[in-house]
XYZ file of C-alpha atoms in Angstrom:
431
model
C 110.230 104.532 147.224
C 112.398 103.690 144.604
C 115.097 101.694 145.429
C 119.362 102.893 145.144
C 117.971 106.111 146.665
C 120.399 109.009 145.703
C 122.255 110.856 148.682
C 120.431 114.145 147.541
C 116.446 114.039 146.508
C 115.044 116.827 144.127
C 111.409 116.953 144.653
C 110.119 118.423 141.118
C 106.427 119.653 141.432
C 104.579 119.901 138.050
C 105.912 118.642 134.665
C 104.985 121.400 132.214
C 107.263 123.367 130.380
C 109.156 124.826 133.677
C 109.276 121.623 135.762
C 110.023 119.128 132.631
C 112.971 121.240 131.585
C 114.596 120.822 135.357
C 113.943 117.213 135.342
C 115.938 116.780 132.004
C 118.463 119.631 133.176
C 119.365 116.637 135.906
C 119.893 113.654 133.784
C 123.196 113.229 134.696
C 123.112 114.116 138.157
C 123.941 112.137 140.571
C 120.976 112.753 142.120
C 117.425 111.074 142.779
C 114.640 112.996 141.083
C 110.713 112.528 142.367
C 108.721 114.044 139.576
C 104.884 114.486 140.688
C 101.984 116.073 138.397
C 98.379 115.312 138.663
C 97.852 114.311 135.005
C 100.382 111.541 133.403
C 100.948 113.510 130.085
C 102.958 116.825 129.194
C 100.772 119.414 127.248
C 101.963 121.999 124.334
C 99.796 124.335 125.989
C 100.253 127.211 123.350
C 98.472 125.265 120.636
C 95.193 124.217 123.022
C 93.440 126.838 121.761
C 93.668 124.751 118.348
C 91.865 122.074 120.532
C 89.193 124.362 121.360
C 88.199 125.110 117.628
C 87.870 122.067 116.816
C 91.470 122.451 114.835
C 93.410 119.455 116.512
C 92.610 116.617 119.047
C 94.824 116.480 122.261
C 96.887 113.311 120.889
C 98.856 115.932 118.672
C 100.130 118.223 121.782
C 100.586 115.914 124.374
C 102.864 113.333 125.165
C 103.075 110.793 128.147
C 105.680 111.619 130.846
C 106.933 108.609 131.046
C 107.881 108.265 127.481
C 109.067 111.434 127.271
C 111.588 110.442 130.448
C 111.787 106.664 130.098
C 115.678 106.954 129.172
C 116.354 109.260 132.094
C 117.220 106.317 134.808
C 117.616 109.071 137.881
C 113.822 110.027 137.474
C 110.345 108.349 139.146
C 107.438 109.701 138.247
C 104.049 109.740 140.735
C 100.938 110.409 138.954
C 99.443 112.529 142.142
C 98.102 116.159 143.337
C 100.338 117.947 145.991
C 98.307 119.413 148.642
C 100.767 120.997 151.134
C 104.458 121.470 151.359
C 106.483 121.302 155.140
C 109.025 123.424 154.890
C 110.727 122.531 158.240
C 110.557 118.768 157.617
C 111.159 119.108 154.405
C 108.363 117.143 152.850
C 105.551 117.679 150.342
C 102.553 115.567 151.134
C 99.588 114.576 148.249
C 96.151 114.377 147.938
C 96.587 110.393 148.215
C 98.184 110.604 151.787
C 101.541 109.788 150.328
C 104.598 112.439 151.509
C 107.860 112.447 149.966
C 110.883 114.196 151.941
C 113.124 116.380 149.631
C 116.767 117.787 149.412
C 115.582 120.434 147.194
C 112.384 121.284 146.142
C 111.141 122.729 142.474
C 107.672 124.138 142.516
C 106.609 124.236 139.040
C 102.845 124.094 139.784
C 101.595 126.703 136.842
C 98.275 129.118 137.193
C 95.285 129.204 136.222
C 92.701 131.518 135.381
C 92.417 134.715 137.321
C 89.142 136.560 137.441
C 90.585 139.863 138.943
C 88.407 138.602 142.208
C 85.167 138.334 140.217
C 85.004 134.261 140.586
C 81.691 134.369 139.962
C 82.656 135.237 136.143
C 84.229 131.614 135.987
C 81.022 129.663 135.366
C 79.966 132.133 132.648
C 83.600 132.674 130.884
C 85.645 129.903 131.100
C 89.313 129.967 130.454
C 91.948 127.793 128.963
C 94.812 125.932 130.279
C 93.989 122.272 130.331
C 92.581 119.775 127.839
C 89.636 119.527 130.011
C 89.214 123.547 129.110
C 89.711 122.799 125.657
C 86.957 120.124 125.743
C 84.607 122.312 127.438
C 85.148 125.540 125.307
C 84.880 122.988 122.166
C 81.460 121.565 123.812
C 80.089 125.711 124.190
C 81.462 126.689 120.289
C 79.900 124.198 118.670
C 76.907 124.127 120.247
C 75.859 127.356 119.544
C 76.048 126.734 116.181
C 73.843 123.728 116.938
C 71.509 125.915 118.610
C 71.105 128.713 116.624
C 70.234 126.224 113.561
C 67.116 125.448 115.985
C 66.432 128.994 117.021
C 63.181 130.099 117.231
C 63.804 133.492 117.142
C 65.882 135.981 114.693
C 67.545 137.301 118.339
C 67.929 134.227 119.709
C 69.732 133.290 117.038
C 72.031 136.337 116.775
C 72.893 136.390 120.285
C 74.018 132.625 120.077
C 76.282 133.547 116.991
C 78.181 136.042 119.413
C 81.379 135.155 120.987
C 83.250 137.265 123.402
C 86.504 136.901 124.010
C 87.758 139.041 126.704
C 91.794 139.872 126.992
C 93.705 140.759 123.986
C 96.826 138.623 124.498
C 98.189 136.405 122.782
C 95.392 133.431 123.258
C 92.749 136.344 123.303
C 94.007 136.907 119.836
C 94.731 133.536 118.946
C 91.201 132.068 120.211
C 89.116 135.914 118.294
C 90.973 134.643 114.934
C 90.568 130.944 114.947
C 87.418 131.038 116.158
C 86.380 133.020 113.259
C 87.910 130.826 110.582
C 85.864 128.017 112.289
C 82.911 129.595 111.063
C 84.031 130.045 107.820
C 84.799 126.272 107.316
C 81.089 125.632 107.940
C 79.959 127.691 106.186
C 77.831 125.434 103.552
C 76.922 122.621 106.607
C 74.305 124.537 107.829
C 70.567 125.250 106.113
C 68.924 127.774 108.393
C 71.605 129.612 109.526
C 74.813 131.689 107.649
C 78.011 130.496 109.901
C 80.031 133.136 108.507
C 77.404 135.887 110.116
C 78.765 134.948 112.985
C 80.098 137.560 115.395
C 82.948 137.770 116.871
C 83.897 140.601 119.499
C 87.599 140.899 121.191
C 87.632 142.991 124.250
C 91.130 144.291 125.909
C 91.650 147.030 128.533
C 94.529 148.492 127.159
C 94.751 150.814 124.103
C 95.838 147.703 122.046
C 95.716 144.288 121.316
C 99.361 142.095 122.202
C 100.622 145.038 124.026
C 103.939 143.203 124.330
C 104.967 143.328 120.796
C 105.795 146.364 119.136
C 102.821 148.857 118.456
C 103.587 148.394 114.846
C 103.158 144.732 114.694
C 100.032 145.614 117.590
C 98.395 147.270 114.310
C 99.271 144.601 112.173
C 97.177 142.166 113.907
C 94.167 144.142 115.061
C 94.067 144.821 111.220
C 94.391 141.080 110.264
C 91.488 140.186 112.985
C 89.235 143.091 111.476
C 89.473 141.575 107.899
C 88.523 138.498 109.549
C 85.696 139.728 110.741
C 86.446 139.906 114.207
C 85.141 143.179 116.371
C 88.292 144.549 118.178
C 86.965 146.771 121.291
C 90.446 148.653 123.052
C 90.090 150.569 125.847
C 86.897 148.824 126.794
C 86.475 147.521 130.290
C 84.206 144.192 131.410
C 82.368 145.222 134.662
C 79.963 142.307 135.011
C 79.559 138.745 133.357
C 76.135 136.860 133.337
C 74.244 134.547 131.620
C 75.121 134.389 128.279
C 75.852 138.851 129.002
C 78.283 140.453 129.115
C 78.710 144.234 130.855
C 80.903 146.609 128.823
C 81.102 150.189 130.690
C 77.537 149.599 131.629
C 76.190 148.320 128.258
C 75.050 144.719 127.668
C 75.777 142.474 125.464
C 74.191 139.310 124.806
C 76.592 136.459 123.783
C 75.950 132.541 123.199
C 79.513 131.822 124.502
C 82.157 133.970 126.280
C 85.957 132.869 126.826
C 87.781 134.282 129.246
C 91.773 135.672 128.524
C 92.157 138.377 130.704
C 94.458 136.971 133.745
C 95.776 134.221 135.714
C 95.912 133.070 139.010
C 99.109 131.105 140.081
C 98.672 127.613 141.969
C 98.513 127.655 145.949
C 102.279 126.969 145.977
C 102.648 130.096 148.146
C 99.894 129.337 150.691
C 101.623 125.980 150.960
C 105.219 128.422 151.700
C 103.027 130.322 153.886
C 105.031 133.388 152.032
C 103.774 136.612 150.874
C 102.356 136.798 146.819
C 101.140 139.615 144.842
C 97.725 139.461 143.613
C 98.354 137.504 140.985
C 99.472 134.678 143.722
C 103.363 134.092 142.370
C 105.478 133.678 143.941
C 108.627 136.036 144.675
C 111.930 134.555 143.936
C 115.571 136.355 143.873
C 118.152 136.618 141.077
C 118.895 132.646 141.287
C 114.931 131.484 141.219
C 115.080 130.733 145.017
C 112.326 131.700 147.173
C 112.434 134.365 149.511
C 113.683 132.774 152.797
C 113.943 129.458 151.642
C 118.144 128.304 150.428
C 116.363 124.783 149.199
C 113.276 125.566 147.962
C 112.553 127.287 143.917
C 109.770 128.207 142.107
C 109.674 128.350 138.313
C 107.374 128.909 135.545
C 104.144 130.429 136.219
C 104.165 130.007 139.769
C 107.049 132.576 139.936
C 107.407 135.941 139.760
C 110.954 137.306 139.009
C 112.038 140.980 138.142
C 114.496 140.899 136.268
C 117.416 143.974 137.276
C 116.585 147.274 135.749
C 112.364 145.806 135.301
C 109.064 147.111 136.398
C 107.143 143.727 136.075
C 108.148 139.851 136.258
C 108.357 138.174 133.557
C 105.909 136.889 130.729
C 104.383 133.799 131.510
C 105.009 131.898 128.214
C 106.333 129.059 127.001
C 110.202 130.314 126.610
C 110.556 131.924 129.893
C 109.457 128.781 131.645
C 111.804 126.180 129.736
C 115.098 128.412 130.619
C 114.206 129.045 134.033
C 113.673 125.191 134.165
C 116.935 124.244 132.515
C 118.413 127.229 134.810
C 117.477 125.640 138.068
C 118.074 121.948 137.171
C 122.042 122.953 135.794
C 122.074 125.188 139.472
C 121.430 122.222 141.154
C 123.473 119.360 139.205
C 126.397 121.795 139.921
C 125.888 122.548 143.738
C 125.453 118.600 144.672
C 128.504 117.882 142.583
C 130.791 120.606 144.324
C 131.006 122.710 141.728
C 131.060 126.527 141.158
C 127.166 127.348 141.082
C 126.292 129.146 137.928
C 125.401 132.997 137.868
C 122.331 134.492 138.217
C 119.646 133.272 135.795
C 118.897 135.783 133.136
C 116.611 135.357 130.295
C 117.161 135.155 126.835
C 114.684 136.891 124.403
C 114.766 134.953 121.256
C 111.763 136.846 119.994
C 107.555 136.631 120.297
C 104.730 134.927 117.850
C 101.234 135.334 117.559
C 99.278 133.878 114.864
C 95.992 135.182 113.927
C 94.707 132.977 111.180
C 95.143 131.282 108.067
C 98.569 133.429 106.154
C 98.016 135.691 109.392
C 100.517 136.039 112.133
C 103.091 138.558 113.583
C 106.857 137.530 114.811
C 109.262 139.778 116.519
C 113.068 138.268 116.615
C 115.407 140.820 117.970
C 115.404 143.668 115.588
C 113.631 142.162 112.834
C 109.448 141.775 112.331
C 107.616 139.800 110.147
C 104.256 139.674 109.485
C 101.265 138.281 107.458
C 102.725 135.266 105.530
C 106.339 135.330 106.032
C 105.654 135.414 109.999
C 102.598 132.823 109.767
C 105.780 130.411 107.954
C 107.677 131.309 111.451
C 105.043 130.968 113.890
C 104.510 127.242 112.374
C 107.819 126.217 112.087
C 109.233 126.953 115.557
C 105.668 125.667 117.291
C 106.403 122.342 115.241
C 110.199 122.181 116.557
C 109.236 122.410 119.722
C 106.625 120.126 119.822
C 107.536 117.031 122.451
C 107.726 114.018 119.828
C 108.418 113.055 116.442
C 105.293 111.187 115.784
C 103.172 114.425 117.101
C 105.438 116.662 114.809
C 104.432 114.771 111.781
C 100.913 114.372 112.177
C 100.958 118.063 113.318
C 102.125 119.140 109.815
C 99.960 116.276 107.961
C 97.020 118.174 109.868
C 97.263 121.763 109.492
C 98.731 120.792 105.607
C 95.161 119.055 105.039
C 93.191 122.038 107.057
C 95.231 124.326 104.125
C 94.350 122.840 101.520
C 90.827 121.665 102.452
C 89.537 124.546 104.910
C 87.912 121.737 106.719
C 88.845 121.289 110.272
C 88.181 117.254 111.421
C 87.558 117.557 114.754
C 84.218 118.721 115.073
C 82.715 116.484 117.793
C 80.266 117.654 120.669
C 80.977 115.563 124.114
C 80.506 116.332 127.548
C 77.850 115.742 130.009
C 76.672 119.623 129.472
C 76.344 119.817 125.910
C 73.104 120.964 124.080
C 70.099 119.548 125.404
C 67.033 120.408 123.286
C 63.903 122.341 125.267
C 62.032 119.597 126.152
C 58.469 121.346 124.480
C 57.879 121.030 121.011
C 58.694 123.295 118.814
C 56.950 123.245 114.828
C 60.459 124.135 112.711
C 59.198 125.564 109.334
C-alpha cells in the first residue's frame, strides 16, 4: 500500500465516466483514494461506435488513467479486476488475490450487454461497450464486404451485404447511420460488388426510434436514416437469433453481420452486495446514491438504478447522468470526512440529448429548444469534442472527422483479429 495512508480510504471501483468523476470530485480531500479498473485507460465510450466503422482508432477516445490523474497526489491507481466485495470487513478483494480494506466504497463497475435472457444471442449479435467490441464489430463489417466480393452466389452475396442492427437507441441509431455511410465511402474500391447496395435494417420494439427525445425530433431521424438508406422496422420484435438469421415475428432474415443495441446488463456489483436488483441487475440506491442497507457503500453510473421523486423509471444510462452522479458522490464524501454539512440529495441536471445520424445529420434537444439536420450535427460535434479527456485527442479528433468531410474516406479500414475472414479452403474458379 501506498505509503502516508489517509485516516479515511475511498475504495473507487471502475474509472469510467461515473467512477473518474468521484475520483477528481476528491482531489482535495483529505482522504486516501484506491482507484481499481481492469483496463489502464479511460474510454469516450459514446464515440466507439466511430471505432467500429472504421471512423476513428481507439488512440482518439481514450486516455491513460494515470495521465489523466498524475497531478491528483491523494489517488493510486491498481490496474486489476474486482471479484467480490465483504461488506462486514469492509474489503474488496481482486482477481490477483490482492484485497484492499475501505472507509467508503464507490461501485462504478458499468454494464454490459443484456440479452433479455437469450445469452445464446451473444455469439451471433455482439454488442458494444469496450474497444475490444469495437475491434470485433470492425473485424465482422468489413469482412463482409470482403466476402461478398468473393461470393459465389447472387444470395450469398446479398445476405452478406445485410446488417441488422437491433435496438433503436441512440447507438442503434448511431451504429444503422454510420454504418451506412461506410458503404458509401467504398463505394468505387470494390469490382464485383456495389457497396452502396448494401442493406441496412434497424429493428426497435417500440413505435419509434430514440423514444427519449421528443416524437418530433423521433421523426426527424427515422427520416434522416431512410434517406440514408437504412430500413427502419418499429414495432417489430426479435424472437430468435442464429447464424447469420435473424427471427422477426416468425420471419427470417438472413444477415452477414448483426449488432446487438437492445439492452444492458449491469456488472455483478449486486451479487457481490448480496442485495436485491431488477432484471436489468442495478443496483437500487436512495435519494443520496447509497445502497439500500449499506451507510458506506454507493453505486453510480450504470451499475445504479435511481428513481428520481415523482419518476416511473431510473435514470438513462448515458454519459451525463454518470459524470454528476460521480461528482455528486465524491463532493458527499469530501464534505462528510471533513465535518461538514453533507450536501442534499443528488438530483440531476438535464442539459439536453444528441444523437447523430450521419454526415449534416443529427438531432439535439436542450431544454425547450430542438435542432436538427445541420445546425444540431454542429452541436452534437462540438460538445462530444469538449468533453473529450485530452487536448491532444481533441485536436486530432477534429483534424479527423475535418479530413473524413472533406474526403468521404474513412482511414481506418484494417481487418485484425484471430476470427477474421478465412477463405473456404476448396477452390473456387472466380470469373
Amino acid at each position: 500500500m501506498p505509503k502516508g495512508k489517509q485516516s479515511h480510504r475511498v475504495v473507487v471501483v471502475g474509472a469510467g465516466f461515473a467512477g473518474l468523476s468521484a475520483v477528481q470530485a476528491l482531489a482535495n480531500a483529505p482522504v486516501e483514494v484506491i482507484l481499481i479498473d481492469r483496463h489502464n485507460y479511460h474510454l469516450f465510450q459514446p464515440l466507439l461506435y466511430q471505432v467500429a466503422t472504421a471512423a476513428l482508432t481507439p488512440a482518439e477516445i481514450a486516455a491513460p488513467i494515470r495521465k489523466i490523474l498524475r497531478n491528483q497526489k491523494n489517488v493510486t491507481i491498481f490496474m486489476d479486476e474486482v471479484c467480490g466485495v465483504s461488506p462486514t470487513d469492509k474489503s474488496v478483494t481482486t482477481s490477483s488475490g490482492r484485497e484492499f480494506s475501505y472507509d467508503t466504497l464507490v461501485l462504478a463497475t458499468g454494464a454490459r450487454h443484456g440479452y433479455f435472457g437469450n445469452s445464446a444471442w451473444e455469439q451471433h449479435a455482439p454488442g458494444l461497450k469496450t474497444i475490444d467490441d469495437a475491434f470485433e464489430l470492425r473485424m465482422r463489417i468489413l469482412s463482409a464486404f470482403e466476402k461478398a466480393e468473393a461470393a459465389e452466389t447472387t444470395e450469398m452475396r446479398q445476405a452478406l451485404l445485410t446488417f441488422i442492427v437491433v435496438g433503436g437507441g441512440p447507438t442503434g441509431v448511431e451504429m444503422a447511420g454510420a454504418i451506412a455511410e461506410l458503404s458509401h465511402s467504398m463505394a468505387r474500391d470494390f469490382r464485383r460488388i456495389d457497396s452502396t447496395s448494401a442493406r441496412i435494417i434497424l429493428i426497435e420494439g417500440g413505435d419509434r426510434v430514440l423514444p427519449t427525445f421528443r416524437r418530433k425530433l423521433s421523426e426527424s431521424a427515422r427520416k434522416a436514416l431512410v434517406s440514408l438508406g437504412v430500413d427502419v422496422r418499429t414495432d417489430a420484435r426479435v424472437t430468435d437469433i442464429g447464424d447469420c438469421r435473424v427471427t422477426i415475428a416468425d420471419k427470417d432474415v438472413r444477415a452477414g453481420t448483426v449488432i446487438w443495441a437492445a439492452g444492458v446488463q449491469a456488472s455483478p456489483a449486486a451479487t457481490w452486495l448480496g442485495v436485491d436488483t431488477g432484471r436489468s441487475g442495478h443496483v437500487q440506491v436512495g435519494k443520496d446514491l447509497r445502497v439500500e442497507g449499506f451507510d458506506d457503500v454507493y453505486a453510480i453510473g450504470d451499475t445504479a438504478a435511481h428513481i428520481p421523486d415523482g419518476a416511473d423509471q431510473p435514470l438513462p444510462g448515458v454519459a451525463p447522468v454518470a459524470k454528476q452522479m460521480g461528482a455528486y458522490v465524491g463532493t458527499r464524501i469530501s464534505k462528510y470526512v471533513q465535518g461538514k454539512s453533507t450536501v442534499s440529495n443528488f438530483e440531476y441536471k438535464n442539459f439536453g440529448s444528441m444523437a447523430t445520424i450521419g454526415r449534416n445529420r443529427a438531432i439535439a434537444e436542450l431544454g425547450a429548444l430542438s435542432f436538427r439536420g445541420l445546425v444540431g450535427w454542429l452541436l452534437w460535434g462540438i460538445v462530444h469534442i469538449y468533453f473529450l479527456v485530452g487536448f491532444r485527442n481533441r485536436l486530432i479528433l477534429m483534424l479527423n472527422w475535418l479530413w473524413a468531410y472533406v474526403t468521404w474516406q474513412r482511414g481506418v479500414r484494417l481487418i485484425t483479429g484471430e476470427s477474421a475472414y478465412q477463405p473456404k479452403k476448396h477452390v473456387t474458379k472466380i470469373d
